[in-house]
């Protein structure tokens, strides 16, 4: 596959490529050009050239392209999902959902486009005032590998409907699905240069996107440390930033919770996408009185998770996406084991057997009785490992839940209206769920507090994040 710049398939200026591997088998899935700063500059030039015509169209005309693309994405879901599973590793069922999710997001912004009209005021003494909302210009989108299609949709949906043009950088270990989706948008009528994809490393392509003075906004999703670097690189040009960063979501299970439902919530919340979700359940706080039952039920559910190649029938959890991620998870679990931090109730190691030899697998893992100062609680664990601690009641649970530099998501599981009121008020997070976790429909604003990020994606106001207002005061 090549890069899509100005509607053309291009090699990188260096002529170099990098291979994309299937994390379940180690086999090559494809290759992509190793782009660099010059490739970003070409993409920026293309995006700048396309901006006047694209921004002059009505929001509805722009959004129609997204609507047609969404239809085509749904039609080609099977192939796209297979490509996503091959490069990312998730079970095919989850890949199908993610591709549909991308289409849902495009359709959502199509629907919102009809309401995009600006404002009008008639103020005595000042005259008639219009507040126009105008696109920002060229926007950069830098995305991770864990949910590449969904996160691409969160960024390009509002950016394009608002009239901006985009330079997008996919992650190095999952660039193929994003490039294919951009091709489909082009086939659906997106003019050349409106959406450009530059593949390559964060150090070159990503940093040039953050630094480039012609780019007026960068929306970045990834780790906290990388987000900080993006902010530093973007500072000299004072561009707008949306930073969607890491999380360490707490889940609190109270003694009046529906325990089987909470257990299913943990299974989906922690082990979906092999635990590689920003809003995965990463810390479990269970009331002491029900802890034994919750852990017993969890253990039996976790042991029933079928680990394997996401394309194989019956597999419910795939490999981790990349070796660095696997090594980090192995290191975090080993550190906890060496310091005797808790009891490994399930998993805790890479699986044995011929079918796992070439893949980046780790068993779904439960660690109970984890001390509150463990790295498993203080660091983001981006893999299928759940540290569990018991709590005497809600006050302690809220204190522990909030004792984190992260503040992305959080959930509380209870039937009590009083607990719901106190927990939803007290939890420091951008999104709080009650008796559920992980679900994020396109209508709901999404983003973090504290070090989990700046700004919001999703929801109707995401369009405003890609526009600026111009007030015009007319005295006649
Ligand atoms: P990452 O920060 O390593 O990389 C993200 C993207 O940034 C990639 O495309 C990468 O190539 C690029 N990049 C790397 N260095 C860069 C630099 N110096 N300048 C510009 N770009 C650079 O993150 P990752 O490992 O791909 O993703 C996992 C992380 O993303 C986790 O922390 C997870 O919680 C977070 N995440 C957050 C959200 C959210 O919405 N808050 C969603 C998904 C994932």
Coordinates of C-alpha atoms and ligand atoms in Angstrom, one line a residue, residues 142-147 151 154 169-172 200-203 205-208 210 220-227 229-230 233 243-247 276-279 282 322 328 380 382 406 408 446-448 452 457, ligand 1:
X142 CA -2.4 11.6 14.8
X143 CA -3.8 8.3 15.9
X144 CA -2.9 5.1 17.8
X145 CA -3.1 1.5 16.8
X146 CA -5.6 0.2 19.3
X147 CA -8.9 1.4 17.7
X151 CA -10.4 7.1 16.4
X154 CA -13.7 10.7 15.7
X169 CA -0.9 9.9 10.5
X170 CA -1.9 6.4 11.4
X171 CA 0.1 4.4 13.9
X172 CA 3.1 2.4 12.6
X200 CA 5.7 6.5 9.1
X201 CA 7.1 7.0 12.5
X202 CA 6.0 9.4 15.3
X203 CA 9.5 10.9 15.6
X205 CA 5.9 12.3 10.5
X206 CA 4.1 12.9 13.9
X207 CA 6.5 15.6 15.0
X208 CA 6.4 17.4 11.7
X210 CA 2.8 19.0 15.4
X220 CA -3.7 13.6 19.0
X221 CA -4.6 10.3 20.6
X222 CA -2.0 8.3 22.3
X223 CA 0.1 8.1 25.5
X224 CA 0.5 10.9 28.0
X225 CA 4.2 11.3 27.4
X226 CA 3.7 11.5 23.6
X227 CA 0.9 14.0 24.1
X229 CA 5.8 16.1 23.4
X230 CA 3.1 17.0 20.8
X233 CA 6.3 20.8 19.5
X243 CA -5.2 15.6 23.4
X244 CA -6.9 12.3 24.1
X245 CA -4.4 10.5 26.3
X246 CA -4.1 7.5 28.5
X247 CA -6.4 6.3 31.2
X276 CA -5.8 -2.3 24.9
X277 CA -8.5 0.4 25.2
X278 CA -8.0 3.8 26.8
X279 CA -11.2 3.4 28.8
X282 CA -7.8 -1.0 34.7
X322 CA 3.1 -5.0 19.3
X328 CA 5.7 -3.6 29.0
X380 CA -1.6 2.5 32.9
X382 CA -2.3 -1.5 28.5
X406 CA -5.4 9.9 35.0
X408 CA -10.5 9.4 31.6
X446 CA -15.5 12.1 25.1
X447 CA -12.2 13.1 26.7
X448 CA -10.3 13.2 29.9
X452 CA -5.9 12.1 30.5
X457 CA -14.1 14.5 20.8
Ligands
LIG1 P1 1.7 6.5 21.3 O1 1.6 7.8 22.0 O2 2.9 5.7 21.3 O3 1.4 6.8 19.7 C1 0.2 7.4 19.2 C2 0.5 8.0 17.9 O4 1.5 9.1 18.0 C3 1.1 7.1 16.9 O5 0.6 7.4 15.6 C4 2.6 7.4 17.0 O6 3.3 7.0 15.8 C5 2.6 8.9 17.1 N1 3.8 9.5 17.8 C6 4.7 8.9 18.5 N2 5.6 9.8 18.9 C7 5.2 11.0 18.5 C8 5.7 12.3 18.6 N3 6.8 12.6 19.3 N4 5.1 13.3 18.0 C9 3.9 13.1 17.3 N5 3.4 11.8 17.1 C10 4.0 10.8 17.7 O7 0.4 5.7 21.7 P2 0.0 4.2 21.3 O8 0.9 3.2 21.9 O9 -0.2 4.1 19.8 O10 -1.5 4.1 21.9 C11 -1.8 3.7 23.2 C12 -2.1 4.9 24.1 O11 -3.1 5.7 23.6 C13 -2.5 4.5 25.5 O12 -2.0 5.3 26.5 C14 -4.0 4.7 25.4 O13 -4.7 4.9 26.7 C15 -4.1 5.9 24.6 N6 -5.4 6.1 24.0 C16 -6.2 7.2 24.4 C17 -7.5 7.3 23.8 C18 -8.3 8.5 24.2 O14 -9.3 8.8 23.5 N7 -8.1 9.1 25.4 C19 -8.0 6.4 22.9 C20 -7.1 5.3 22.5 C21 -5.9 5.2 23.1

